[in-house]
Amino acid sequence: MSTRLRELIRKVRQCKTAAEERAVVAKESAYLRDAFKREDAGGRHRNIAKLMYLHMLGYPTHFGQMECLKLIARPSFAEKRIGYLGLMSLLDEKQEVLMLVTNSIQQDLKGKNQYSIGLALCALGNLCSAEMARDLVVDVKRIMRSSTIYLKKKAAICAVRLSQKAPELVRDFMDEALSLLDERSHGVLLGAVTLAVELCRLDPTLVDEFRDKLVNLIKMLKHLTTSSGSGYGSSGDHHVRGVPDPFLQVQILHLLRLLGVGSPGASDRMSDVLAQVASSTDASKNAGCAVLYECACTILEIQSTGGLKVLAVNILGKLLGHRDNNMRYVALDALVKVVRIDASAVQRHKGAILAALADGSDASTRSKAIELAFELVTAKNVEDFVAEVFNLLDDDDPQFKAKLVDKICGAVEAHAPTPTWHIATITKVLVSAGRHVSEASLRSFLAFLTRQPPSVQEVAVRHLADLFLDKSGAPPRSPQLLLCVLWCVGEFGALLPDGADQVGILAAALEGQEGAEIAEVGLTALAKVGARSGAQDRQRARDVISRFNSSVDLELQARSCEFGKLFDHKRLMPEVLEAIPPLEDQQEEAAAGVPEAAPAVPVEADPMGDLLGDLGTSGGPVAAPAAAGDLLGDLLGGGGEPTATAVTPSSNPLDDLLNL
Amino acid sequence: MIEFILLVNRQGKVRLTRWYTTTSQKERAKITRQIVSQITHRGSKLCNVLEWQDKKIIYRKYASLYFIAGVSGYENELSILEALHHFVESLDKYFGNVCELDLIYNFHKAYFVLDEVFLGGVLLETSANVMEKKLEAQERMMDAAKAGLIDS
């Protein structure tokens, strides 16, 4: 028995559980299938409406598609309207049914009734495929030339869609597109300008032809800004809270932008009207801001004069200071583009940008602000700037924190005035937000240290060692900070004051560390410290290393056993465990680029291999610089990476050693 | 261009959807779910633009309903917000103080309004008065057709 749509909706809404709802829907679906099979022509439009409702609830409705087609072919407007509506909701252009629709749409496009034609245009615009576009282009062009405003505007927008789907049709629409720009009705003009923008975008060579209409466009925009819109359609009707047709203004400004880019003449001719829009539009409401924003974007992209550009940046500054977050968002978005061309103009709005950055409530504006803010960093202001953003590291949002840390590290690296400041700042970051320091940032910091003179390295290692000697304010020990301390003591520990207990620091840092990555670096550091210490410290280092002899981690176990053996060869140790040579940036990057997934190879294989190879050939340089580059990669990369040197024959003696 | 328009309530129930790109039913449901879960958690004072995958999600909340547009490529975000508002005003004018129940029981009419405001993801008509007239005329034709007075 047939129920009315209203009843169906009510029934579904009365369901208390999902199971109840499914039962109601299943029953109705069964009824609808049956009705479609029975060819129940009378109830067809009601059935399609019900089907749309089920579709909206997320239930399968594919069985009704053919019914929509049958409805569309009916002469009655009521059935046609529901049929088209069902079609637009239930179909997408992938389905074969679409091929069958083309014919019906064409019939309706050729019809007499403007509303039937309107429905067909609407369906065409929403469902259009490339094939449909080619089949129906003639009909759409004909309607664009018709005398009915209602149809002209719909056809213009259909043309936008047709040319998107089948770009080869772009030129076909040129005559109609140009003549529609002479219209007076706002609705048609909006469609015409939108079409012009789209055609220029799809085929930039058409811009020249549209430039002929520049005078019209400028006149149109002038009318919109100065008068209440008289002369272009009914006045007042298109106002949005006091702003004359902001939608049309925005589209015209967009088109002007496309026409002005690359043409000094066109840019010059439109500069007056742009200045006028910029100065006379009310910025208190969203509609006015939309126009101002578009205007600023146009000024910044065309070849405008310096004065006009300043005006545009000022508009964006004004939007930036708006209390509505949406204005701030678009202003930040636009300024990101400006800052790359002219950073000094944006520099004046630094305060507002930092305020947006500090405002943690809105992730959208914040992500824009962080991008923009760090574009403003120069060697001159980097110290103040970093100090200002430093307190933001206390933020709760981990994603933001990671991004901020990354940006700070990048800015410090690029603009640090002195190495000491560089070290102090990065250490501070490691202490307060170490967990968020990326591997790449840490690598480049350590590579930076290797390139410094011993005096600077001394500062760094002292600074880091102090963090562990100072028990009073035990800092949160992030893995990144530990890694950094271990590595620096291992490499530069010799620069610490005489009394410093290097092995003690390392042992303390390794205390309770489960992570293999940190322990791996720690073992190497211990071996290096052991190699250059007296007998007592060497034994202590060896004891700490031997704790890992029974580690469950294969890599750690192998390493600790290998180092243990190495400790028996006192004469060789200092040579094998020499300090790392200065690392170039690129080298370090290349090491970072080595893919991680690889069979585990003992990391220390290279120096050991070299060692034993050297043993055979007696003497010679130990640890070539290239291998040292890999060493750092290995130290920080954790998982063993097969390197060129690891597979050289010289690794065979290593195996012999371990099989002793 | 606008790739889709969604109208959902606070609980995530879909009240109206229109997709202007080829998207499978499954994909549509997935996107809707993801967007709704993100948007319903945002405070009212926050910015109405959300960057999501390669799109921008621009939305506005009216009472318990979210009006959402998914936009790709260059679009003036503020203008899209204004267009959404224009759509809401059109619904309001058509139904007379529109509320969620109107949209539930007369969803097909809400679609008629939508299709007069947007076509193929592009803003079509910006005058509420023009639109009202056109909708009324079509309404009359519907009634007449139902009464069997005129065909075509």
PDB file of N, CA and C in Angstrom, chain A residues 266-324:
ATOM      1  N   ALA A 266      46.723  47.801 -20.117  1.00  0.00           N
ATOM      2  CA  ALA A 266      45.461  47.463 -19.460  1.00  0.00           C
ATOM      3  C   ALA A 266      45.556  47.751 -17.969  1.00  0.00           C
ATOM      4  N   SER A 267      46.704  47.401 -17.368  1.00  0.00           N
ATOM      5  CA  SER A 267      46.874  47.636 -15.925  1.00  0.00           C
ATOM      6  C   SER A 267      46.725  49.115 -15.620  1.00  0.00           C
ATOM      7  N   ASP A 268      47.312  49.930 -16.486  1.00  0.00           N
ATOM      8  CA  ASP A 268      47.274  51.370 -16.266  1.00  0.00           C
ATOM      9  C   ASP A 268      45.844  51.890 -16.354  1.00  0.00           C
ATOM     10  N   ARG A 269      45.102  51.375 -17.350  1.00  0.00           N
ATOM     11  CA  ARG A 269      43.747  51.884 -17.553  1.00  0.00           C
ATOM     12  C   ARG A 269      42.815  51.530 -16.406  1.00  0.00           C
ATOM     13  N   MET A 270      43.064  50.394 -15.760  1.00  0.00           N
ATOM     14  CA  MET A 270      42.141  50.000 -14.695  1.00  0.00           C
ATOM     15  C   MET A 270      42.553  50.528 -13.314  1.00  0.00           C
ATOM     16  N   SER A 271      43.710  51.179 -13.249  1.00  0.00           N
ATOM     17  CA  SER A 271      44.207  51.547 -11.916  1.00  0.00           C
ATOM     18  C   SER A 271      43.300  52.557 -11.210  1.00  0.00           C
ATOM     19  N   ASP A 272      42.691  53.479 -11.977  1.00  0.00           N
ATOM     20  CA  ASP A 272      41.798  54.468 -11.358  1.00  0.00           C
ATOM     21  C   ASP A 272      40.633  53.814 -10.638  1.00  0.00           C
ATOM     22  N   VAL A 273      39.981  52.914 -11.382  1.00  0.00           N
ATOM     23  CA  VAL A 273      38.785  52.310 -10.808  1.00  0.00           C
ATOM     24  C   VAL A 273      39.150  51.401  -9.629  1.00  0.00           C
ATOM     25  N   LEU A 274      40.318  50.784  -9.703  1.00  0.00           N
ATOM     26  CA  LEU A 274      40.741  49.943  -8.582  1.00  0.00           C
ATOM     27  C   LEU A 274      40.953  50.785  -7.333  1.00  0.00           C
ATOM     28  N   ALA A 275      41.603  51.938  -7.538  1.00  0.00           N
ATOM     29  CA  ALA A 275      41.830  52.839  -6.398  1.00  0.00           C
ATOM     30  C   ALA A 275      40.493  53.288  -5.823  1.00  0.00           C
ATOM     31  N   GLN A 276      39.549  53.518  -6.734  1.00  0.00           N
ATOM     32  CA  GLN A 276      38.234  53.971  -6.292  1.00  0.00           C
ATOM     33  C   GLN A 276      37.533  52.897  -5.454  1.00  0.00           C
ATOM     34  N   VAL A 277      37.556  51.659  -5.941  1.00  0.00           N
ATOM     35  CA  VAL A 277      36.943  50.565  -5.182  1.00  0.00           C
ATOM     36  C   VAL A 277      37.629  50.432  -3.827  1.00  0.00           C
ATOM     37  N   ALA A 278      38.954  50.506  -3.849  1.00  0.00           N
ATOM     38  CA  ALA A 278      39.714  50.331  -2.612  1.00  0.00           C
ATOM     39  C   ALA A 278      39.363  51.387  -1.582  1.00  0.00           C
ATOM     40  N   SER A 279      39.127  52.614  -2.045  1.00  0.00           N
ATOM     41  CA  SER A 279      38.919  53.682  -1.064  1.00  0.00           C
ATOM     42  C   SER A 279      37.455  53.863  -0.695  1.00  0.00           C
ATOM     43  N   SER A 280      36.522  53.433  -1.547  1.00  0.00           N
ATOM     44  CA  SER A 280      35.127  53.770  -1.238  1.00  0.00           C
ATOM     45  C   SER A 280      34.313  52.596  -0.694  1.00  0.00           C
ATOM     46  N   THR A 281      34.905  51.411  -0.591  1.00  0.00           N
ATOM     47  CA  THR A 281      34.105  50.278  -0.108  1.00  0.00           C
ATOM     48  C   THR A 281      34.151  50.177   1.413  1.00  0.00           C
ATOM     49  N   ASP A 282      32.992  49.919   1.968  1.00  0.00           N
ATOM     50  CA  ASP A 282      32.856  49.856   3.420  1.00  0.00           C
ATOM     51  C   ASP A 282      33.398  48.517   3.941  1.00  0.00           C
ATOM     52  N   ALA A 283      34.353  48.596   4.867  1.00  0.00           N
ATOM     53  CA  ALA A 283      35.034  47.372   5.310  1.00  0.00           C
ATOM     54  C   ALA A 283      34.468  46.809   6.603  1.00  0.00           C
ATOM     55  N   SER A 284      33.285  47.275   6.992  1.00  0.00           N
ATOM     56  CA  SER A 284      32.801  46.802   8.292  1.00  0.00           C
ATOM     57  C   SER A 284      32.093  45.451   8.177  1.00  0.00           C
ATOM     58  N   LYS A 285      31.564  45.152   6.985  1.00  0.00           N
ATOM     59  CA  LYS A 285      30.805  43.902   6.826  1.00  0.00           C
ATOM     60  C   LYS A 285      31.536  42.929   5.913  1.00  0.00           C
ATOM     61  N   ASN A 286      31.125  41.691   5.993  1.00  0.00           N
ATOM     62  CA  ASN A 286      31.744  40.639   5.185  1.00  0.00           C
ATOM     63  C   ASN A 286      31.680  40.942   3.690  1.00  0.00           C
ATOM     64  N   ALA A 287      30.527  41.417   3.230  1.00  0.00           N
ATOM     65  CA  ALA A 287      30.369  41.652   1.788  1.00  0.00           C
ATOM     66  C   ALA A 287      31.389  42.679   1.282  1.00  0.00           C
ATOM     67  N   GLY A 288      31.538  43.782   2.037  1.00  0.00           N
ATOM     68  CA  GLY A 288      32.500  44.803   1.645  1.00  0.00           C
ATOM     69  C   GLY A 288      33.921  44.258   1.677  1.00  0.00           C
ATOM     70  N   CYS A 289      34.209  43.471   2.684  1.00  0.00           N
ATOM     71  CA  CYS A 289      35.551  42.896   2.805  1.00  0.00           C
ATOM     72  C   CYS A 289      35.862  41.966   1.644  1.00  0.00           C
ATOM     73  N   ALA A 290      34.834  41.237   1.189  1.00  0.00           N
ATOM     74  CA  ALA A 290      35.036  40.335   0.048  1.00  0.00           C
ATOM     75  C   ALA A 290      35.499  41.148  -1.161  1.00  0.00           C
ATOM     76  N   VAL A 291      34.854  42.294  -1.385  1.00  0.00           N
ATOM     77  CA  VAL A 291      35.218  43.152  -2.523  1.00  0.00           C
ATOM     78  C   VAL A 291      36.628  43.706  -2.319  1.00  0.00           C
ATOM     79  N   LEU A 292      36.910  44.199  -1.119  1.00  0.00           N
ATOM     80  CA  LEU A 292      38.226  44.787  -0.848  1.00  0.00           C
ATOM     81  C   LEU A 292      39.338  43.753  -1.003  1.00  0.00           C
ATOM     82  N   TYR A 293      39.072  42.576  -0.530  1.00  0.00           N
ATOM     83  CA  TYR A 293      40.069  41.504  -0.622  1.00  0.00           C
ATOM     84  C   TYR A 293      40.379  41.188  -2.080  1.00  0.00           C
ATOM     85  N   GLU A 294      39.304  41.054  -2.875  1.00  0.00           N
ATOM     86  CA  GLU A 294      39.490  40.759  -4.295  1.00  0.00           C
ATOM     87  C   GLU A 294      40.252  41.897  -4.973  1.00  0.00           C
ATOM     88  N   CYS A 295      39.903  43.109  -4.580  1.00  0.00           N
ATOM     89  CA  CYS A 295      40.537  44.287  -5.171  1.00  0.00           C
ATOM     90  C   CYS A 295      42.038  44.299  -4.851  1.00  0.00           C
ATOM     91  N   ALA A 296      42.362  44.007  -3.600  1.00  0.00           N
ATOM     92  CA  ALA A 296      43.775  43.992  -3.199  1.00  0.00           C
ATOM     93  C   ALA A 296      44.534  42.916  -3.986  1.00  0.00           C
ATOM     94  N   CYS A 297      43.914  41.750  -4.142  1.00  0.00           N
ATOM     95  CA  CYS A 297      44.576  40.672  -4.886  1.00  0.00           C
ATOM     96  C   CYS A 297      44.839  41.109  -6.323  1.00  0.00           C
ATOM     97  N   THR A 298      43.846  41.798  -6.925  1.00  0.00           N
ATOM     98  CA  THR A 298      44.010  42.251  -8.310  1.00  0.00           C
ATOM     99  C   THR A 298      45.143  43.274  -8.415  1.00  0.00           C
ATOM    100  N   ILE A 299      45.144  44.250  -7.520  1.00  0.00           N
ATOM    101  CA  ILE A 299      46.195  45.281  -7.560  1.00  0.00           C
ATOM    102  C   ILE A 299      47.568  44.635  -7.442  1.00  0.00           C
ATOM    103  N   LEU A 300      47.677  43.657  -6.558  1.00  0.00           N
ATOM    104  CA  LEU A 300      48.994  43.066  -6.314  1.00  0.00           C
ATOM    105  C   LEU A 300      49.476  42.224  -7.486  1.00  0.00           C
ATOM    106  N   GLU A 301      48.536  41.699  -8.271  1.00  0.00           N
ATOM    107  CA  GLU A 301      48.969  40.820  -9.354  1.00  0.00           C
ATOM    108  C   GLU A 301      49.200  41.534 -10.672  1.00  0.00           C
ATOM    109  N   ILE A 302      48.436  42.587 -10.938  1.00  0.00           N
ATOM    110  CA  ILE A 302      48.638  43.290 -12.206  1.00  0.00           C
ATOM    111  C   ILE A 302      49.863  44.194 -12.085  1.00  0.00           C
ATOM    112  N   GLN A 303      50.213  44.832 -13.205  1.00  0.00           N
ATOM    113  CA  GLN A 303      51.406  45.681 -13.176  1.00  0.00           C
ATOM    114  C   GLN A 303      51.008  47.082 -12.720  1.00  0.00           C
ATOM    115  N   SER A 304      50.748  47.226 -11.442  1.00  0.00           N
ATOM    116  CA  SER A 304      50.283  48.517 -10.942  1.00  0.00           C
ATOM    117  C   SER A 304      51.455  49.311 -10.385  1.00  0.00           C
ATOM    118  N   THR A 305      51.178  50.582 -10.122  1.00  0.00           N
ATOM    119  CA  THR A 305      52.234  51.461  -9.612  1.00  0.00           C
ATOM    120  C   THR A 305      52.501  51.169  -8.140  1.00  0.00           C
ATOM    121  N   GLY A 306      53.635  51.693  -7.666  1.00  0.00           N
ATOM    122  CA  GLY A 306      54.017  51.466  -6.275  1.00  0.00           C
ATOM    123  C   GLY A 306      52.971  51.966  -5.299  1.00  0.00           C
ATOM    124  N   GLY A 307      52.430  53.152  -5.594  1.00  0.00           N
ATOM    125  CA  GLY A 307      51.450  53.754  -4.694  1.00  0.00           C
ATOM    126  C   GLY A 307      50.229  52.876  -4.513  1.00  0.00           C
ATOM    127  N   LEU A 308      49.768  52.321  -5.625  1.00  0.00           N
ATOM    128  CA  LEU A 308      48.587  51.470  -5.590  1.00  0.00           C
ATOM    129  C   LEU A 308      48.881  50.193  -4.806  1.00  0.00           C
ATOM    130  N   LYS A 309      50.087  49.688  -4.968  1.00  0.00           N
ATOM    131  CA  LYS A 309      50.471  48.462  -4.260  1.00  0.00           C
ATOM    132  C   LYS A 309      50.468  48.706  -2.746  1.00  0.00           C
ATOM    133  N   VAL A 310      50.969  49.873  -2.360  1.00  0.00           N
ATOM    134  CA  VAL A 310      50.960  50.225  -0.935  1.00  0.00           C
ATOM    135  C   VAL A 310      49.521  50.227  -0.420  1.00  0.00           C
ATOM    136  N   LEU A 311      48.642  50.785  -1.239  1.00  0.00           N
ATOM    137  CA  LEU A 311      47.229  50.836  -0.874  1.00  0.00           C
ATOM    138  C   LEU A 311      46.692  49.416  -0.649  1.00  0.00           C
ATOM    139  N   ALA A 312      47.064  48.517  -1.549  1.00  0.00           N
ATOM    140  CA  ALA A 312      46.588  47.132  -1.446  1.00  0.00           C
ATOM    141  C   ALA A 312      47.091  46.463  -0.168  1.00  0.00           C
ATOM    142  N   VAL A 313      48.375  46.671   0.120  1.00  0.00           N
ATOM    143  CA  VAL A 313      48.919  46.058   1.338  1.00  0.00           C
ATOM    144  C   VAL A 313      48.230  46.659   2.566  1.00  0.00           C
ATOM    145  N   ASN A 314      47.917  47.957   2.481  1.00  0.00           N
ATOM    146  CA  ASN A 314      47.210  48.588   3.605  1.00  0.00           C
ATOM    147  C   ASN A 314      45.817  48.000   3.802  1.00  0.00           C
ATOM    148  N   ILE A 315      45.155  47.698   2.681  1.00  0.00           N
ATOM    149  CA  ILE A 315      43.835  47.058   2.794  1.00  0.00           C
ATOM    150  C   ILE A 315      43.983  45.729   3.527  1.00  0.00           C
ATOM    151  N   LEU A 316      44.970  44.964   3.107  1.00  0.00           N
ATOM    152  CA  LEU A 316      45.176  43.665   3.747  1.00  0.00           C
ATOM    153  C   LEU A 316      45.508  43.851   5.222  1.00  0.00           C
ATOM    154  N   GLY A 317      46.294  44.918   5.514  1.00  0.00           N
ATOM    155  CA  GLY A 317      46.605  45.219   6.909  1.00  0.00           C
ATOM    156  C   GLY A 317      45.342  45.517   7.701  1.00  0.00           C
ATOM    157  N   LYS A 318      44.435  46.246   7.045  1.00  0.00           N
ATOM    158  CA  LYS A 318      43.184  46.592   7.705  1.00  0.00           C
ATOM    159  C   LYS A 318      42.369  45.326   7.982  1.00  0.00           C
ATOM    160  N   LEU A 319      42.318  44.435   6.993  1.00  0.00           N
ATOM    161  CA  LEU A 319      41.583  43.173   7.182  1.00  0.00           C
ATOM    162  C   LEU A 319      42.227  42.336   8.283  1.00  0.00           C
ATOM    163  N   LEU A 320      43.543  42.439   8.357  1.00  0.00           N
ATOM    164  CA  LEU A 320      44.292  41.687   9.369  1.00  0.00           C
ATOM    165  C   LEU A 320      43.925  42.139  10.774  1.00  0.00           C
ATOM    166  N   GLY A 321      43.626  43.419  10.890  1.00  0.00           N
ATOM    167  CA  GLY A 321      43.270  43.951  12.205  1.00  0.00           C
ATOM    168  C   GLY A 321      41.801  43.778  12.540  1.00  0.00           C
ATOM    169  N   HIS A 322      41.046  43.195  11.615  1.00  0.00           N
ATOM    170  CA  HIS A 322      39.605  43.010  11.820  1.00  0.00           C
ATOM    171  C   HIS A 322      39.365  42.022  12.953  1.00  0.00           C
ATOM    172  N   ARG A 323      38.277  42.214  13.700  1.00  0.00           N
ATOM    173  CA  ARG A 323      38.077  41.258  14.801  1.00  0.00           C
ATOM    174  C   ARG A 323      37.467  39.948  14.309  1.00  0.00           C
ATOM    175  N   ASP A 324      36.899  39.970  13.104  1.00  0.00           N
ATOM    176  CA  ASP A 324      36.369  38.729  12.522  1.00  0.00           C
ATOM    177  C   ASP A 324      37.526  37.863  12.007  1.00  0.00           C
TER     178      ASP A 324
END
